């Protein structure tokens, strides 16, 4: 028995493979194959575009897959079959943040609010979710599907667009101004409802979700170990933020203790000199692959 797992092809592919590596799974994707290998004999991988992932998971072609909330919403608005979100995995192509689908118009456009687009044409790849957005606002627009290069369409081919952005740099480069956010999205691990009814598949999916979440929690964090005299412990503790309280262990010399904690990696260069100044010795920084909360 194997778990059929969908890996998103395209912009999320490399970030997803890197996430799996941190979670303990080595995925090997070839440019010529849509069936990556993975060093787990109980998992079969398939590369599927994120836009199509909810449909194939809902239809049972795949037991589980990774896709965005945006494409899950698009599937639901299209009347597609249900999928079950198993884990929120907040990562994107360039960062560990969410992405936004935004309504954008040319910088010199007179359109300032969504209502200003009444009767106008909006181009997007996210057609049904965009239509639902304007329906909620009571604004009647013509939403047309865009096959790509959506940023170049206003004002000649469309009056406005709804496009995904992570940093906004592509929109600014094309002299576009954001009017509103249509939907925020991040990656989710989703599963077929029938697959979750099977105890073996449910266990495999839950374990996969646990490890992927743990890998994301560890991103950007490091561990710190150090020794400190008991008399200086208070000063050292005052410098250390932590997920919970730091672990403190006695040493063979009763006057000293060992301290172990987790901190944000970006704070290390400022923190270590302060720890040294507060009396810490034997300071060791080490990388983290997973943090299980």
Tab-separated table of C-alpha atoms in Angstrom:
chain	number	residue	atom	x	y	z
A	1	UNK	CA	0.000	0.000	0.000
A	2	UNK	CA	1.272	3.464	-0.880
A	3	UNK	CA	0.169	7.034	-0.262
A	4	UNK	CA	-0.405	8.962	-3.499
A	5	UNK	CA	0.932	12.471	-2.896
A	6	UNK	CA	0.762	15.512	-5.145
A	7	UNK	CA	3.722	17.918	-5.233
A	8	UNK	CA	2.939	21.352	-6.750
A	9	UNK	CA	4.669	21.886	-10.084
A	10	UNK	CA	5.814	25.367	-11.006
A	11	UNK	CA	6.697	28.284	-8.767
A	12	UNK	CA	6.225	26.322	-5.517
A	13	UNK	CA	8.050	23.199	-6.646
A	14	UNK	CA	11.573	24.007	-5.469
A	15	UNK	CA	10.418	25.526	-2.166
A	16	UNK	CA	8.282	22.432	-1.519
A	17	UNK	CA	11.136	20.016	-2.261
A	18	UNK	CA	13.370	22.000	0.110
A	19	UNK	CA	10.662	21.880	2.792
A	20	UNK	CA	10.388	18.101	2.408
A	21	UNK	CA	14.172	17.805	2.767
A	22	UNK	CA	14.063	19.692	6.075
A	23	UNK	CA	11.207	17.417	7.153
A	24	UNK	CA	13.371	14.360	6.455
A	25	UNK	CA	12.161	13.352	2.984
A	26	UNK	CA	14.488	13.539	-0.011
A	27	UNK	CA	12.477	14.189	-3.164
A	28	UNK	CA	14.273	13.933	-6.524
A	29	UNK	CA	12.513	15.611	-9.450
A	30	UNK	CA	13.665	15.227	-13.040
A	31	UNK	CA	12.906	17.842	-15.676
A	32	UNK	CA	11.647	15.036	-17.929
A	33	UNK	CA	9.360	13.249	-15.493
A	34	UNK	CA	6.183	14.132	-13.626
A	35	UNK	CA	6.827	11.345	-11.113
A	36	UNK	CA	9.549	12.411	-8.655
A	37	UNK	CA	11.243	9.746	-6.582
A	38	UNK	CA	11.212	9.945	-2.800
A	39	UNK	CA	13.230	8.004	-0.235
A	40	UNK	CA	10.105	6.542	1.358
A	41	UNK	CA	8.783	3.343	-0.239
A	42	UNK	CA	5.286	4.003	1.130
A	43	UNK	CA	4.838	7.307	-0.750
A	44	UNK	CA	4.327	7.817	-4.500
A	45	UNK	CA	4.768	11.401	-5.720
A	46	UNK	CA	3.273	13.117	-8.742
A	47	UNK	CA	3.946	16.664	-9.963
A	48	UNK	CA	0.646	18.491	-10.493
A	49	UNK	CA	0.004	22.190	-11.042
A	50	UNK	CA	-1.297	23.780	-7.846
A	51	UNK	CA	-4.351	25.008	-9.772
A	52	UNK	CA	-5.409	21.419	-10.471
A	53	UNK	CA	-4.397	19.833	-7.172
A	54	UNK	CA	-7.758	20.277	-5.359
A	55	UNK	CA	-9.637	18.565	-8.202
A	56	UNK	CA	-7.381	15.524	-8.328
A	57	UNK	CA	-7.368	15.181	-4.544
A	58	UNK	CA	-11.171	15.560	-4.397
A	59	UNK	CA	-11.593	12.956	-7.168
A	60	UNK	CA	-9.351	10.467	-5.347
A	61	UNK	CA	-6.658	10.379	-8.017
A	62	UNK	CA	-4.384	11.558	-5.208
A	63	UNK	CA	-4.742	10.800	-1.504
A	64	UNK	CA	-3.193	14.120	-0.507
A	65	UNK	CA	-1.408	17.088	-2.021
A	66	UNK	CA	-0.063	20.566	-1.432
A	67	UNK	CA	-1.771	23.580	-2.923
A	68	UNK	CA	-2.876	27.079	-2.012
A	69	UNK	CA	-5.994	28.302	-0.234
A	70	UNK	CA	-6.633	30.325	-3.398
A	71	UNK	CA	-7.003	27.237	-5.573
A	72	UNK	CA	-9.070	25.451	-2.937
A	73	UNK	CA	-11.431	28.458	-2.991
A	74	UNK	CA	-11.490	28.377	-6.801
A	75	UNK	CA	-12.412	24.691	-6.738
A	76	UNK	CA	-15.195	25.316	-4.200
A	77	UNK	CA	-16.587	28.251	-6.208
A	78	UNK	CA	-16.682	25.973	-9.243
A	79	UNK	CA	-18.798	23.430	-7.369
A	80	UNK	CA	-15.979	20.892	-7.192
A	81	UNK	CA	-15.764	18.020	-4.760
A	82	UNK	CA	-14.632	18.594	-1.172
A	83	UNK	CA	-11.113	18.303	0.162
A	84	UNK	CA	-10.015	18.320	3.799
A	85	UNK	CA	-7.346	20.822	4.910
A	86	UNK	CA	-4.904	18.901	7.112
A	87	UNK	CA	-2.162	21.468	7.801
A	88	UNK	CA	-1.480	25.146	7.214
A	89	UNK	CA	2.020	25.423	5.749
A	90	UNK	CA	2.879	29.097	5.482
A	91	UNK	CA	5.628	29.281	2.888
A	92	UNK	CA	5.866	30.692	-0.609
A	93	UNK	CA	8.293	30.888	-3.517
A	94	UNK	CA	10.448	33.635	-1.997
A	95	UNK	CA	9.586	33.711	1.691
A	96	UNK	CA	7.836	32.133	4.663
A	97	UNK	CA	4.871	34.461	4.303
A	98	UNK	CA	1.469	34.471	2.725
A	99	UNK	CA	0.706	35.682	-0.771
A	100	UNK	CA	-2.133	37.970	-1.822
A	101	UNK	CA	-4.385	38.065	-4.847
A	102	UNK	CA	-4.907	41.784	-5.352
A	103	UNK	CA	-7.116	43.937	-7.522
A	104	UNK	CA	-4.772	46.255	-9.419
A	105	UNK	CA	-5.172	49.044	-11.975
A	106	UNK	CA	-2.730	51.289	-13.864
A	107	UNK	CA	-1.078	53.934	-11.683
A	108	UNK	CA	-2.743	56.781	-13.606
A	109	UNK	CA	-6.146	55.081	-13.692
A	110	UNK	CA	-9.189	56.952	-12.318
A	111	UNK	CA	-10.345	53.754	-10.566
A	112	UNK	CA	-9.896	54.098	-6.801
A	113	UNK	CA	-12.302	51.521	-5.356
A	114	UNK	CA	-13.748	48.203	-6.569
A	115	UNK	CA	-17.101	49.955	-7.120
A	116	UNK	CA	-15.455	52.216	-9.702
A	117	UNK	CA	-15.046	49.170	-11.947
A	118	UNK	CA	-18.785	48.690	-12.450
A	119	UNK	CA	-19.337	47.321	-15.967
A	120	UNK	CA	-15.603	47.028	-16.659
A	121	UNK	CA	-13.374	44.082	-17.612
A	122	UNK	CA	-11.130	42.358	-15.080
A	123	UNK	CA	-8.543	39.798	-16.233
A	124	UNK	CA	-7.303	37.057	-13.925
A	125	UNK	CA	-6.401	33.394	-13.659
A	126	UNK	CA	-8.519	33.159	-10.498
A	127	UNK	CA	-11.835	33.627	-12.292
A	128	UNK	CA	-14.413	32.124	-9.970
A	129	UNK	CA	-12.977	33.447	-6.707
A	130	UNK	CA	-12.734	36.889	-8.323
A	131	UNK	CA	-16.326	36.662	-9.509
A	132	UNK	CA	-17.415	35.698	-5.990
A	133	UNK	CA	-15.468	38.687	-4.592
A	134	UNK	CA	-17.286	41.187	-6.825
A	135	UNK	CA	-20.622	39.458	-6.200
A	136	UNK	CA	-20.148	39.965	-2.454
A	137	UNK	CA	-19.546	43.657	-3.107
A	138	UNK	CA	-22.551	43.926	-5.421
A	139	UNK	CA	-20.346	45.189	-8.263
A	140	UNK	CA	-21.079	43.895	-11.753
A	141	UNK	CA	-17.934	43.340	-13.824
A	142	UNK	CA	-16.864	41.084	-16.681
A	143	UNK	CA	-14.239	38.668	-15.347
A	144	UNK	CA	-12.205	37.014	-18.088
A	145	UNK	CA	-9.612	34.280	-17.826
A	146	UNK	CA	-5.977	35.238	-18.366
A	147	UNK	CA	-3.526	32.670	-19.663
A	148	UNK	CA	-0.555	34.564	-18.247
A	149	UNK	CA	1.381	37.841	-18.482
A	150	UNK	CA	-1.636	39.362	-16.774
A	151	UNK	CA	0.261	42.475	-15.626
A	152	UNK	CA	0.600	43.786	-19.206
A	153	UNK	CA	-3.131	43.759	-19.991
A	154	UNK	CA	-4.311	47.033	-18.412
A	155	UNK	CA	-5.391	49.383	-19.807
A	156	UNK	CA	-5.522	48.102	-23.407
A	157	UNK	CA	-6.814	44.536	-22.921
A	158	UNK	CA	-8.512	44.938	-19.540
A	159	UNK	CA	-9.441	47.733	-17.177
A	160	UNK	CA	-8.057	45.950	-14.123
A	161	UNK	CA	-6.496	42.665	-13.102
A	162	UNK	CA	-6.549	40.326	-10.122
A	163	UNK	CA	-3.066	38.920	-9.757
A	164	UNK	CA	-1.070	37.090	-7.113
A	165	UNK	CA	1.778	38.936	-5.434
A	166	UNK	CA	4.285	38.102	-2.746
A	167	UNK	CA	6.272	41.335	-2.602
A	168	UNK	CA	4.441	43.640	-5.037
A	169	UNK	CA	7.618	44.199	-7.072
A	170	UNK	CA	6.206	42.843	-10.339
A	171	UNK	CA	3.135	45.066	-10.059
A	172	UNK	CA	5.249	48.140	-9.380
A	173	UNK	CA	7.548	47.291	-12.287
A	174	UNK	CA	4.509	47.289	-14.563
A	175	UNK	CA	3.239	50.598	-13.140
A	176	UNK	CA	0.203	49.048	-11.465
A	177	UNK	CA	-1.482	50.250	-8.275
A	178	UNK	CA	-3.193	47.937	-5.763
A	179	UNK	CA	-6.832	48.804	-5.085
A	180	UNK	CA	-7.836	45.957	-2.759
A	181	UNK	CA	-6.950	42.455	-1.589
A	182	UNK	CA	-9.262	39.822	-3.029
A	183	UNK	CA	-7.927	36.846	-1.052
A	184	UNK	CA	-4.898	35.949	1.060
A	185	UNK	CA	-3.401	32.553	0.459
A	186	UNK	CA	-0.820	30.149	1.774
A	187	UNK	CA	0.028	26.548	1.074
A	188	UNK	CA	-2.017	23.803	2.698
A	189	UNK	CA	-1.668	20.048	2.868
A	190	UNK	CA	-5.064	18.753	1.779
A	191	UNK	CA	-6.456	15.235	1.737
A	192	UNK	CA	-9.225	13.261	0.103
A	193	UNK	CA	-12.039	12.620	2.634
A	194	UNK	CA	-12.130	8.909	1.797
A	195	UNK	CA	-8.362	8.604	2.238
A	196	UNK	CA	-8.716	9.959	5.772
A	197	UNK	CA	-11.251	7.244	6.558
A	198	UNK	CA	-8.558	4.620	5.959
A	199	UNK	CA	-6.526	4.200	9.194
A	200	UNK	CA	-3.229	3.523	7.428
A	201	UNK	CA	-3.513	6.486	5.069
A	202	UNK	CA	-4.769	8.734	7.885
A	203	UNK	CA	-1.702	7.892	9.965
A	204	UNK	CA	0.679	8.539	7.073
A	205	UNK	CA	-0.969	11.873	6.230
A	206	UNK	CA	-1.009	12.999	9.876
A	207	UNK	CA	2.655	12.052	10.311
A	208	UNK	CA	3.584	13.913	7.136
A	209	UNK	CA	1.685	16.993	8.353
A	210	UNK	CA	3.485	16.839	11.710
A	211	UNK	CA	6.930	16.741	10.105
A	212	UNK	CA	6.188	19.472	7.552
A	213	UNK	CA	4.834	21.788	10.255
A	214	UNK	CA	7.893	21.042	12.387
A	215	UNK	CA	10.223	21.941	9.500
A	216	UNK	CA	8.445	25.272	9.002
A	217	UNK	CA	8.584	26.045	12.742
A	218	UNK	CA	12.360	25.502	12.677
A	219	UNK	CA	12.952	27.792	9.705
A	220	UNK	CA	14.888	30.884	10.725
A	221	UNK	CA	15.605	29.554	14.218
A	222	UNK	CA	18.702	28.087	15.830
A	223	UNK	CA	19.573	26.397	19.097
A	224	UNK	CA	21.905	27.911	21.660
A	225	UNK	CA	23.793	25.948	24.349
A	226	UNK	CA	25.946	27.584	26.994
A	227	UNK	CA	27.340	27.220	30.500
A	228	UNK	CA	26.937	29.883	33.178
A	229	UNK	CA	27.624	30.294	36.882
A	230	UNK	CA	24.496	30.115	39.027
A	231	UNK	CA	25.194	33.606	40.280
A	232	UNK	CA	25.088	34.974	36.699
A	233	UNK	CA	22.074	32.907	35.590
A	234	UNK	CA	19.526	35.681	36.141
A	235	UNK	CA	21.389	38.101	33.895
A	236	UNK	CA	21.699	35.511	31.123
A	237	UNK	CA	18.027	34.527	31.333
A	238	UNK	CA	17.020	38.166	30.980
A	239	UNK	CA	18.711	38.217	27.557
A	240	UNK	CA	17.119	35.036	26.208
A	241	UNK	CA	13.746	34.973	24.467
A	242	UNK	CA	12.457	31.428	23.999
A	243	UNK	CA	9.567	29.368	22.704
A	244	UNK	CA	8.963	28.290	26.282
A	245	UNK	CA	11.305	28.525	29.250
A	246	UNK	CA	14.936	27.572	28.545
A	247	UNK	CA	16.111	24.139	29.675
A	248	UNK	CA	18.524	24.437	32.606
A	249	UNK	CA	20.592	21.434	33.726
A	250	UNK	CA	23.069	21.043	36.587
A	251	UNK	CA	26.729	20.371	35.818
A	252	UNK	CA	29.286	18.337	37.784
A	253	UNK	CA	30.433	21.593	39.347
A	254	UNK	CA	27.489	22.706	41.505
A	255	UNK	CA	28.359	26.358	40.913
A	256	UNK	CA	27.597	26.022	37.177
A	257	UNK	CA	24.580	25.093	35.051
A	258	UNK	CA	24.063	24.324	31.354
A	259	UNK	CA	21.371	26.206	29.465
A	260	UNK	CA	19.712	25.206	26.198
A	261	UNK	CA	17.183	27.291	24.259
A	262	UNK	CA	15.879	28.251	20.810
A	263	UNK	CA	16.140	31.743	19.343
A	264	UNK	CA	15.585	33.587	16.068
A	265	UNK	CA	18.693	33.253	13.895
A	266	UNK	CA	18.641	36.952	12.978
A	267	UNK	CA	19.240	37.867	16.654
A	268	UNK	CA	22.356	35.716	17.129
A	269	UNK	CA	24.994	38.222	16.059
A	270	UNK	CA	23.810	40.732	18.638
A	271	UNK	CA	22.922	38.219	21.338
A	272	UNK	CA	26.135	36.181	21.611
A	273	UNK	CA	28.359	39.130	22.621
A	274	UNK	CA	25.759	40.137	25.235
A	275	UNK	CA	25.646	36.575	26.607
A	276	UNK	CA	29.423	36.516	26.823
A	277	UNK	CA	29.369	39.834	28.636
A	278	UNK	CA	26.789	38.490	31.098
A	279	UNK	CA	29.082	35.616	32.103
A	280	UNK	CA	28.130	32.828	29.694
A	281	UNK	CA	30.881	30.444	28.543
A	282	UNK	CA	31.123	27.570	26.077
A	283	UNK	CA	28.451	29.140	23.849
A	284	UNK	CA	27.450	26.839	20.968
A	285	UNK	CA	25.043	27.750	18.157
A	286	UNK	CA	23.549	24.812	16.212
A	287	UNK	CA	21.087	24.515	13.302
A	288	UNK	CA	17.567	23.115	13.623
A	289	UNK	CA	15.645	21.024	11.102
A	290	UNK	CA	12.409	20.547	13.012
A	291	UNK	CA	10.577	21.955	16.009
A	292	UNK	CA	7.575	19.876	17.075
A	293	UNK	CA	5.213	22.115	19.008
